[in-house]
Coordinates of C-alpha atoms (C1' of nucleotides) in Angstrom, one line a residue:
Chain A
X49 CA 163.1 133.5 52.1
X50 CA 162.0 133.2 55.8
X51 CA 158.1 133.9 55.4
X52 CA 157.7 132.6 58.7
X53 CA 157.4 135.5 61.2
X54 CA 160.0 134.7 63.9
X55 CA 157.8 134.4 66.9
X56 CA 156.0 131.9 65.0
X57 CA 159.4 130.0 64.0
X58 CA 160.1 130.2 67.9
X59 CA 156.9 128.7 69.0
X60 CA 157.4 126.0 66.4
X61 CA 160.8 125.0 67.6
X62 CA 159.7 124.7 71.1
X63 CA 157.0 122.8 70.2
X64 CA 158.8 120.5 68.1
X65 CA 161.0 119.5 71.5
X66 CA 158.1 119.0 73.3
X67 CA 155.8 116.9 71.2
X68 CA 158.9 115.2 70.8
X69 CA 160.1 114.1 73.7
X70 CA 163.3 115.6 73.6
X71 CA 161.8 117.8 76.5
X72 CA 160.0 115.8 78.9
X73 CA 157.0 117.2 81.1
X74 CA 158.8 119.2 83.4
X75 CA 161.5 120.1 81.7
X76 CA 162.3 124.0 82.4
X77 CA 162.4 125.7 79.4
X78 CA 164.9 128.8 78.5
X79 CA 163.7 131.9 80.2
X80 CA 162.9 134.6 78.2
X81 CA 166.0 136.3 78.4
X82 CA 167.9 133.3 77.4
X83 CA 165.6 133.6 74.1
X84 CA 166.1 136.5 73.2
X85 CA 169.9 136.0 73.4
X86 CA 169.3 132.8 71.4
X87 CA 167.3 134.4 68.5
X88 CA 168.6 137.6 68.9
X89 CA 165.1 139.5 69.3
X90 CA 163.0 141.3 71.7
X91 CA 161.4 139.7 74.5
X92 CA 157.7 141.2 73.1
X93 CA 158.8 138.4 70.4
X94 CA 159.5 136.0 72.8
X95 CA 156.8 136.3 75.0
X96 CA 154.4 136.6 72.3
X97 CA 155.4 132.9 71.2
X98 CA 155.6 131.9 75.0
X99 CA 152.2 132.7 75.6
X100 CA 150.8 131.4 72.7
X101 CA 152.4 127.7 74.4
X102 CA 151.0 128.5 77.2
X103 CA 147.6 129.1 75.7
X104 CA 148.0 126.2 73.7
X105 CA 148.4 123.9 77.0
X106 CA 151.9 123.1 76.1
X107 CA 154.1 124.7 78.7
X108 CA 153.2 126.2 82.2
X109 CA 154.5 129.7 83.1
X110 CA 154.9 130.6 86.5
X111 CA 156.5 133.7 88.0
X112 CA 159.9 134.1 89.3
X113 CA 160.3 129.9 88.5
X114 CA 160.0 130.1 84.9
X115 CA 158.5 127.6 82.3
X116 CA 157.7 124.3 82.3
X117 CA 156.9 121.5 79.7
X118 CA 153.0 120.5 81.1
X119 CA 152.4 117.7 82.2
X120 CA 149.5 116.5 80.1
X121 CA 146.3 115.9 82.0
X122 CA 145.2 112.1 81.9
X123 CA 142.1 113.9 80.9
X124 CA 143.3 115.8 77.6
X125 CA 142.3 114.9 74.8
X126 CA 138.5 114.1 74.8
X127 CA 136.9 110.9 74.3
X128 CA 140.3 109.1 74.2
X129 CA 138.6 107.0 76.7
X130 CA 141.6 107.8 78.8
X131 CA 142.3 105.7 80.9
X132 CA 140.4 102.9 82.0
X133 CA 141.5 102.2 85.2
X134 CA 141.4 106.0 86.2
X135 CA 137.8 105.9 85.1
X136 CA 136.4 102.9 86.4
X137 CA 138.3 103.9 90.3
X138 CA 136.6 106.9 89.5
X139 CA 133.2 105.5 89.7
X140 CA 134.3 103.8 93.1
X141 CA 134.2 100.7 91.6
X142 CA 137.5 98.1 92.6
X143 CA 139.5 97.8 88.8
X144 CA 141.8 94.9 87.6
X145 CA 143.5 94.1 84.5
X146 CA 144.0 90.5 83.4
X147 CA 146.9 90.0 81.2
X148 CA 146.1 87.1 79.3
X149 CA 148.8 86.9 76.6
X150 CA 151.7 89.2 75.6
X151 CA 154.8 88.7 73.4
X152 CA 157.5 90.6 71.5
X153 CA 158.4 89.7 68.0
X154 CA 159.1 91.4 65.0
X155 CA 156.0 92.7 62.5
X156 CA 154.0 89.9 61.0
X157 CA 154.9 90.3 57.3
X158 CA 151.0 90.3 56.2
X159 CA 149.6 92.8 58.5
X160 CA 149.4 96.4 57.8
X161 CA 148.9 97.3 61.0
X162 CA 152.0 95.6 62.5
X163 CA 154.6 96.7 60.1
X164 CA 153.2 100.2 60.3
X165 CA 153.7 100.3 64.2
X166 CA 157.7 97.9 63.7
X167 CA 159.4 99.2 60.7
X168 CA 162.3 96.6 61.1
X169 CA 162.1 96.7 64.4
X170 CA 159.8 94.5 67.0
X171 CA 156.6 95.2 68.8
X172 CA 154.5 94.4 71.6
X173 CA 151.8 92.7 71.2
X174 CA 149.5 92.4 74.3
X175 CA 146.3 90.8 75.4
X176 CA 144.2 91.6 78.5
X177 CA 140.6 92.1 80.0
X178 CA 139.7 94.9 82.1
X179 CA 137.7 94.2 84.9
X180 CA 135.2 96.3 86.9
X181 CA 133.4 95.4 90.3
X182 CA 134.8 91.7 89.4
X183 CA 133.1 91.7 86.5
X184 CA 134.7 91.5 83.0
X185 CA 134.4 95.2 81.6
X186 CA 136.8 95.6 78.5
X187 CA 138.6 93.2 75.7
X188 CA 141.5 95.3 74.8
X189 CA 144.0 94.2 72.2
X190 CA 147.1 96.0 71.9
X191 CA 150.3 96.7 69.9
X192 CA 153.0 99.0 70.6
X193 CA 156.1 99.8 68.9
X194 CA 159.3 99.2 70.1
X195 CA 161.3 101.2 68.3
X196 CA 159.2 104.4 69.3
X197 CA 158.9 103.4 73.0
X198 CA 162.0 101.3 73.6
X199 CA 161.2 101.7 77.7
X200 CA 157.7 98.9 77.0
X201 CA 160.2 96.3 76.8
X202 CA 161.1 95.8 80.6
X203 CA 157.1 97.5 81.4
X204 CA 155.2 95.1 84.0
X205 CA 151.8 95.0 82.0
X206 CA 150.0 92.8 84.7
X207 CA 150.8 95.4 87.4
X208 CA 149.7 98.5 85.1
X209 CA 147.5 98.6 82.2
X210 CA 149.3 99.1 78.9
X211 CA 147.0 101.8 78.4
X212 CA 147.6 104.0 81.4
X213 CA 151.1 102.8 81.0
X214 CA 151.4 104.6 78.0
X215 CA 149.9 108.1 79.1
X216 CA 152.7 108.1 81.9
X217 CA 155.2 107.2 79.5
X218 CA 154.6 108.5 76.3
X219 CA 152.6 112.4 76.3
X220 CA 152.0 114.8 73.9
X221 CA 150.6 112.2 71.7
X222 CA 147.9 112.3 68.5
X223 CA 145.3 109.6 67.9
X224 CA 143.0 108.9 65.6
X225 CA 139.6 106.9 66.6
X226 CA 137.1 105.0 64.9
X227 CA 133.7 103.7 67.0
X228 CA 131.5 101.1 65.5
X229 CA 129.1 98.6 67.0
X230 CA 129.5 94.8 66.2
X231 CA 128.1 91.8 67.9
X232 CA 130.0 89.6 70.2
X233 CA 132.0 86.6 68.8
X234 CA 131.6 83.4 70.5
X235 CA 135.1 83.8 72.1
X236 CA 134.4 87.2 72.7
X237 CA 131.2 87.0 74.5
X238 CA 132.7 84.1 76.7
X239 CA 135.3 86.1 78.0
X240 CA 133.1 89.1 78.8
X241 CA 130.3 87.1 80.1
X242 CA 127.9 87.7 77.5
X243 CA 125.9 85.7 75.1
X244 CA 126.7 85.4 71.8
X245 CA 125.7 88.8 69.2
X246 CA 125.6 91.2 72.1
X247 CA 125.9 94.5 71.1
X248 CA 129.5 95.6 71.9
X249 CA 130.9 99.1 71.5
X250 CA 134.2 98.7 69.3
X251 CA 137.2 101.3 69.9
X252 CA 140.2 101.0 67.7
X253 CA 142.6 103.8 68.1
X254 CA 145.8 104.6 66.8
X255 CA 148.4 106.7 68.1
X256 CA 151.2 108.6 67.0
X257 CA 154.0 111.0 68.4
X258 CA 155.5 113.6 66.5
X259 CA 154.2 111.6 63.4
X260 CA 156.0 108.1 64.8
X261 CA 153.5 105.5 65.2
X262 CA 153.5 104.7 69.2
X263 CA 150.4 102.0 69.5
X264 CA 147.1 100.7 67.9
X265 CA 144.9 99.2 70.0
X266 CA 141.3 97.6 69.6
X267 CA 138.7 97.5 72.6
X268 CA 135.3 95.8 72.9
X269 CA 132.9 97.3 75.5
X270 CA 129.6 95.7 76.9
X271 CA 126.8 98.3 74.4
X272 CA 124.8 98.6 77.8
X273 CA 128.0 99.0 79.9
X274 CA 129.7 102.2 78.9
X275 CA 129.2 105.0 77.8
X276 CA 131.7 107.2 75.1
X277 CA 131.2 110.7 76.6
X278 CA 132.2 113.8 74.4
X279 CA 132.0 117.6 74.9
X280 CA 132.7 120.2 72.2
X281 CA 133.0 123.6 73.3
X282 CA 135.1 126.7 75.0
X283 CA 138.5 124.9 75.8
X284 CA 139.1 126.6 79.6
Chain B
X523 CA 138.5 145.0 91.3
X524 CA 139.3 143.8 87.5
X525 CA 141.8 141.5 87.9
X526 CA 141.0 140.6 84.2
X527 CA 143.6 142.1 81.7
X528 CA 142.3 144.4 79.4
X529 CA 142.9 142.3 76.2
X530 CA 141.1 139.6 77.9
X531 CA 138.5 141.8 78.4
X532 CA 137.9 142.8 74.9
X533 CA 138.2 139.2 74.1
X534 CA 135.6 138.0 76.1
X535 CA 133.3 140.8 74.8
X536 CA 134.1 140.2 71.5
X537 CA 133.7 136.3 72.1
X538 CA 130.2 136.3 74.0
X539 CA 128.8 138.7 70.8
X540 CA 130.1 135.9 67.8
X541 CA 128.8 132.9 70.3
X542 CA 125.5 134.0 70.9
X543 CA 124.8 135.1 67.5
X544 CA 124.3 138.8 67.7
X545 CA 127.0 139.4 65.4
X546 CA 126.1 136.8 63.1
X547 CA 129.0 134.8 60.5
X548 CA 130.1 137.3 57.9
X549 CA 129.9 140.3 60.2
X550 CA 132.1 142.8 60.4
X551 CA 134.1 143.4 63.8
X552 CA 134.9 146.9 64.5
X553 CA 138.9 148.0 63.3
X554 CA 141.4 147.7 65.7
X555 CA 141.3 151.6 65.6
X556 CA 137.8 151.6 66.5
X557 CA 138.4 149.6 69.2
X558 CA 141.0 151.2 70.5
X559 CA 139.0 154.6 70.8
X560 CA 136.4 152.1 72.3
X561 CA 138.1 151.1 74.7
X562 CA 140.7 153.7 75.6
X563 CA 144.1 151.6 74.9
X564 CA 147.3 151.2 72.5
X565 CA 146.8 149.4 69.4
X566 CA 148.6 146.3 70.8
X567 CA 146.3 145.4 73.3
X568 CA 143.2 145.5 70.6
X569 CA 145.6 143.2 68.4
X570 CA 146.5 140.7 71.1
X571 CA 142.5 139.9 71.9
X572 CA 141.8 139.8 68.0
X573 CA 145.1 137.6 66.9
X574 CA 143.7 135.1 69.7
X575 CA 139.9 135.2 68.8
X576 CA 141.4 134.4 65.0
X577 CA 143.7 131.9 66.1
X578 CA 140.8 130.2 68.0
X579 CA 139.1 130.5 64.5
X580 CA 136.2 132.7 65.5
X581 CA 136.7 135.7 63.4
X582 CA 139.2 136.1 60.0
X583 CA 141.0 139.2 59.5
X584 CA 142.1 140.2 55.9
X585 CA 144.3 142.9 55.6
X586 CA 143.4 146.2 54.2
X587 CA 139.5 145.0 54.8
X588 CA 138.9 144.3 58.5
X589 CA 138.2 141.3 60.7
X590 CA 135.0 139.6 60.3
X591 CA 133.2 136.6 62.1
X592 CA 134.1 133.2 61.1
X593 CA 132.0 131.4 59.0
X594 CA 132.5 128.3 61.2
X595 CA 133.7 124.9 58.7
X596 CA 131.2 122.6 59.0
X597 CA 133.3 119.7 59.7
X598 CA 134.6 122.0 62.5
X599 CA 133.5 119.9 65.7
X600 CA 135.3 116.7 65.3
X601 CA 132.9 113.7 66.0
X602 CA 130.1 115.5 65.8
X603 CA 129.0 113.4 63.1
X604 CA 128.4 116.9 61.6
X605 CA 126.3 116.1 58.9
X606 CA 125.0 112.5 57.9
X607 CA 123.8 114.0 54.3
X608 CA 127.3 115.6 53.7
X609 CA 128.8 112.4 55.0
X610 CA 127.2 110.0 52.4
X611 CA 127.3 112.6 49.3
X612 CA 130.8 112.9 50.2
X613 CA 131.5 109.2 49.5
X614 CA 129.6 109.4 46.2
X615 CA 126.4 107.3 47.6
X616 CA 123.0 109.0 46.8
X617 CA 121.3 110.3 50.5
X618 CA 117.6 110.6 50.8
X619 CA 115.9 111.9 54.2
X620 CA 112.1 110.3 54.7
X621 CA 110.6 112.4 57.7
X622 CA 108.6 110.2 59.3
X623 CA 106.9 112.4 62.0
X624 CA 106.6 116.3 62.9
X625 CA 105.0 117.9 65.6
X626 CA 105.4 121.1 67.5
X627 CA 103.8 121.0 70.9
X628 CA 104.9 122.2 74.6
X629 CA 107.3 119.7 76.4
X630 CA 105.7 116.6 77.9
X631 CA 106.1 117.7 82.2
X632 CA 107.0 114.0 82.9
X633 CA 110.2 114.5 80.1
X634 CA 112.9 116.0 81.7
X635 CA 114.8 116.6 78.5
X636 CA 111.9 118.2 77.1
X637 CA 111.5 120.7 79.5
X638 CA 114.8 121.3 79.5
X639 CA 114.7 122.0 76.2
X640 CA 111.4 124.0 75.9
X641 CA 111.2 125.9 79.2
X642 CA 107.4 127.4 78.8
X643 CA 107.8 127.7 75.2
X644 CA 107.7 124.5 72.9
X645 CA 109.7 122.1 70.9
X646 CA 109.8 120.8 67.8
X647 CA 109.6 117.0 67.9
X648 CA 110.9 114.8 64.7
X649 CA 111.7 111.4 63.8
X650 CA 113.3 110.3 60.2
X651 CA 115.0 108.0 58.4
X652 CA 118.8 108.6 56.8
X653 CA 118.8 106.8 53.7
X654 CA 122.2 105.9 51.7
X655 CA 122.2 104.6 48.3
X656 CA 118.9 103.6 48.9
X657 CA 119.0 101.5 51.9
X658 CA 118.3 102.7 55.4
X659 CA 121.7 104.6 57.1
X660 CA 120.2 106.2 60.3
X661 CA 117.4 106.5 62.4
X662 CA 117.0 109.8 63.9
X663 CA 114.7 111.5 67.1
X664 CA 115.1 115.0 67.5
X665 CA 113.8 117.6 69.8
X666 CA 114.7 121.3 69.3
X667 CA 114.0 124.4 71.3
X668 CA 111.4 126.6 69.6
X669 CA 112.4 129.8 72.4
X670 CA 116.2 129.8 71.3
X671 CA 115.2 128.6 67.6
X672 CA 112.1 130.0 66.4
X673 CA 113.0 130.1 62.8
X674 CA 112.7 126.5 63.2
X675 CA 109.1 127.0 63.2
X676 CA 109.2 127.4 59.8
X677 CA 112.1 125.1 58.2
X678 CA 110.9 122.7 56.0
X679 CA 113.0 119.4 57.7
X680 CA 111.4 117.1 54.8
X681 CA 113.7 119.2 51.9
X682 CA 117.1 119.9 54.6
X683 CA 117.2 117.3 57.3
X684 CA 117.5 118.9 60.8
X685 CA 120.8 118.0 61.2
X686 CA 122.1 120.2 58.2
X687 CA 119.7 122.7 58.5
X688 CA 120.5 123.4 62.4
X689 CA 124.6 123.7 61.3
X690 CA 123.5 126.3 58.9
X691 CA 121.2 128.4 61.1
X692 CA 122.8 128.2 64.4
X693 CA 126.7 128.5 64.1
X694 CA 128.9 128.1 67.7
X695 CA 127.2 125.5 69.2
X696 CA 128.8 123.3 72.1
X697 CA 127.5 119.5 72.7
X698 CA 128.2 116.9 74.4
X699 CA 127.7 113.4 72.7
X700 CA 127.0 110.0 74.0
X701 CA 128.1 106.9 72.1
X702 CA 127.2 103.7 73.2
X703 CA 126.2 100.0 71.3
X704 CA 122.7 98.4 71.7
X705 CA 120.8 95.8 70.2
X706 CA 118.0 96.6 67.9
X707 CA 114.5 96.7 68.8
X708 CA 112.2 95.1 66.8
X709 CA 110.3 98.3 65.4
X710 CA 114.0 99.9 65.0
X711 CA 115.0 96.6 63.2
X712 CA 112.2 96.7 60.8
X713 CA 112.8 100.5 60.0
X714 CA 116.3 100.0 59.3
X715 CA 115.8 96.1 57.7
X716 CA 118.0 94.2 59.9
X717 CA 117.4 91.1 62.2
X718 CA 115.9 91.7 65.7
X719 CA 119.0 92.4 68.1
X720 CA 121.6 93.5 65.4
X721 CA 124.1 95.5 66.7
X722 CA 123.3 99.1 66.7
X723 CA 125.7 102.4 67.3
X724 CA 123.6 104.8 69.3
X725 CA 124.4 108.5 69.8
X726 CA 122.9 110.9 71.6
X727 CA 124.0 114.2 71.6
X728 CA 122.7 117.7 73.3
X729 CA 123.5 121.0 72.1
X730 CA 123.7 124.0 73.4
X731 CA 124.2 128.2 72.1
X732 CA 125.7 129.9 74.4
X733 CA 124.5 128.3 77.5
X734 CA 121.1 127.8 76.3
X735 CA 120.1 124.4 74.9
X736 CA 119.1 124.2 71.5
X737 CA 118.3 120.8 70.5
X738 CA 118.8 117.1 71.6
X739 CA 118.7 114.4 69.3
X740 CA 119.3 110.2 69.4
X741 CA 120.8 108.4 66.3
X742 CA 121.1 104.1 65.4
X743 CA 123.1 103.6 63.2
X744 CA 123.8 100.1 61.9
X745 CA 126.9 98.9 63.7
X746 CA 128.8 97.7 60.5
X747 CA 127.4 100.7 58.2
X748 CA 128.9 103.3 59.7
X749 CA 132.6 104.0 61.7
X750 CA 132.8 107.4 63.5
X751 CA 136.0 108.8 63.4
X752 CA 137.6 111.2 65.7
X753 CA 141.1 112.6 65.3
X754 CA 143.0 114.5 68.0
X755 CA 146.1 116.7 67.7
X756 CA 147.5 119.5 66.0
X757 CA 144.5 122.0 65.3
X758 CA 146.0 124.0 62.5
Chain C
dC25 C1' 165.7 127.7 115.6
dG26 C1' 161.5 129.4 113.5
dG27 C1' 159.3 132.7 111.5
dT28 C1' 159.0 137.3 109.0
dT29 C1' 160.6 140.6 105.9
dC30 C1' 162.7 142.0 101.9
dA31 C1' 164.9 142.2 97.6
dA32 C1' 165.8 139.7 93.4
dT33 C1' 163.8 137.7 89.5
dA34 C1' 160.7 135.9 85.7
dT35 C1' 156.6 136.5 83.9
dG36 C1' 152.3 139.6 82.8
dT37 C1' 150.4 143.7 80.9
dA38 C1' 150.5 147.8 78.5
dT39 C1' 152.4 151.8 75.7
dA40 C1' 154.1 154.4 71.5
dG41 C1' 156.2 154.1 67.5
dA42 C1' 158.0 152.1 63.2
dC43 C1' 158.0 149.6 59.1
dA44 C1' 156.1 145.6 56.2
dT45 C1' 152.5 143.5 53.5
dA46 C1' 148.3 142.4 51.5
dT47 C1' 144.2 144.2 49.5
dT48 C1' 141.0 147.4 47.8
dC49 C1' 139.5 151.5 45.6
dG50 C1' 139.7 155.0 42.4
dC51 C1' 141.9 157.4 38.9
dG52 C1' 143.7 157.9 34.6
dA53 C1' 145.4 156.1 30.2
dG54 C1' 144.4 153.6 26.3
Chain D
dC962 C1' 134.5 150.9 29.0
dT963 C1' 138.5 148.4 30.6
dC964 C1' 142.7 147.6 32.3
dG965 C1' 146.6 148.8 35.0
dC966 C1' 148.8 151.4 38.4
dG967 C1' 149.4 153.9 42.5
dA968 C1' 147.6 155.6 46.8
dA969 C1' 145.0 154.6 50.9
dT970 C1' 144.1 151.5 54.5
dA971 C1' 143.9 147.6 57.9
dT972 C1' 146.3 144.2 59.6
dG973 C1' 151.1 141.8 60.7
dT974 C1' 155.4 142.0 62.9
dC975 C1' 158.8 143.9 65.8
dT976 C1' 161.3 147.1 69.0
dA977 C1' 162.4 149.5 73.3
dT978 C1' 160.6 150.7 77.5
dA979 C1' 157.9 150.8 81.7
dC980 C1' 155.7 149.2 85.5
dA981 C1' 152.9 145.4 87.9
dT982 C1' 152.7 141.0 90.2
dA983 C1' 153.7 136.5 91.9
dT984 C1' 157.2 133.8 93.9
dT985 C1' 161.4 132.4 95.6
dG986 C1' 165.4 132.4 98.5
dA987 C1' 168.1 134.6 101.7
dA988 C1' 169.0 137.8 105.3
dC989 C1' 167.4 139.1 109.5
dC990 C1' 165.4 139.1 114.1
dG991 C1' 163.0 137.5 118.0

DNA sequence: CGGTTCAATATGTATAGACATATTCGCGAG
DNA sequence: CTCGCGAATATGTCTATACATATTGAACCG
């Protein structure tokens, strides 16, 4: 009852490890031959679901090596805002991260959020301003879930942003974001060094590997102070 | 001196003719065997460029009928806040468009978007009002490119806002979008009835056919009327 | 010891042929 | 005239084979 063409069912199974985890980025993935021992077909089958992965950005084929699970580029997928730090150094402009409060403790019981992100399990739940050319840049409010990413429990958040944290740690990851504009709170626009009702830019993302739930995090932007760049168009 | 594959090359072909509109949505491509006399190569070579311009979802092919251009889903672009009219219908709200000016004149010389825009040829300029469930949704300036557009010339924006009407005349677009948060101004405020200063989500997004630009336009949207969404992963 | 050459190897491209499958068209029966 | 069925057709999958090309590692030589 296999409608599935097999090159397809190969490609899927490879990707499966991959967006998993269970192969990290470089990780050398069977040769061809070993495939086509493995599955019992040609290596025209193979290849064809090889190159599709490759295609796709997944793996990285070289010559004579062999293939490799890709390392995700900070950069992949648009308008994540990827990284804050990477983008603010890349401006030339000196970047810190205050960590002003984190904890680990299990879901609060009336948030949605929270017990979508800890099952049983506990979570992260982090604090922190990001901080361009000394001057306050980012509100970023952050949970993570510990039973996806076991490894944020001994993470130094003060040393490196739980954001670019996560994109070393954690690739080949889907998100979901939703943009909106709201004015500052009182708290808000204190710590950003803004009067109260400024225009803010409001990020909340959530993120999810291989359908777990890894993080959900909010972030507040100075309006005037960023800009959300996105380009739609010819992948390569 | 081709060090381009041959299915790469019928690829790219085949990809510049769907992109820049001379084989419009709903044409027919040529059968693989046509191609293959075309070109001079196996039928396996044809089907690798045509498998990969239908995975990348420019063209459908239907067995026993042929491989036509895509007829691209309008929600295809994520974020591209495709279509405020099929946004608000869509959540059962009653949408309205007011046009609220409409010229067509050569680009102003001190503009550089203009001019970028027009060339020596000329634009047509717009500004209107989205309107959802009766109360102001959007506020919308919009230049597009008479050269790469012309039968904008005639489009009547005041029955089929520009948005909607440019995704249904000029299919494979690219563009780049700009989101940022500002506080309203006061005629801005009184268009959209809110206080001086309120929170605004602005957008600005250029477009572009095939290299050449096609229109640029700059939304406000009131900060707590509208989230935009964007969801990464998985394309299929 | 350092550098060059060369052969081994994994992927990249392409071929010809075969059979499967979905869809359409036309023909013939009712 | 309509319905159903079968033949024609274009794509979908897969095989076996061949040669090209980039890269690596090791043998070899100065």
């Amino acid at each position: 009852m296999s409608a599935v063409p097999l090159h397809q069912r190969i490609r899927d199974e490879i990707e499966g490890l991959v967006r998993s985890g269970a192969w990290a980025p470089g990780y050398r993935v069977p040769f061809e031959s070993e495939l086509m021992a493995q599955y019992g077909c040609s290596r025209m089958t193979v290849n064809k679901a090889m190159s599709a992965l490759a295609e796709a950005g997944l793996i990285v084929r070289r010559r004579r090596a062999g293939s490799f699970v890709a390392r995700p580029k900070v950069h992949s997928t648009v308008l994540d805002i990827p990284d804050i730090q990477a983008e603010i150094t890349a401006r030339g402009e000196t970047y810190a991260f205050r960590l002003l409060a984190a904890e680990r403790r299990p879901a609060d019981p009336d948030d949605g959020d929270e017990i979508e992100l800890a099952g049983e399990g506990e979570l992260i739940v982090l604090r922190g301003l990001h901080i361009a050319g000394g001057r306050p840049f980012a509100l970023e409010d952050r949970l993570i879930s510990l039973s996806v990413v076991p490894e944020a429990a001994t993470a130094d958040f003060a040393a490196e942003p739980p954001g670019a944290w996560l994109l070393h740690h954690v690739p080949w990851t889907e998100a979901e974001s939703r943009i909106s504009a709201v004015g500052a709170e009182a708290f808000v626009a204190e710590l950003l060094a803004l009067d109260p009702g400024a225009a803010l830019l409001a990020v909340e993302r959530r993120t999810w590997r291989a359908g777990e739930p890894v993080t959900r995090v909010r972030q507040l932007f100075p309006g005037e102070a960023y800009d959300l760049v996105a380009r739609f168009g010819p992948a390569r």
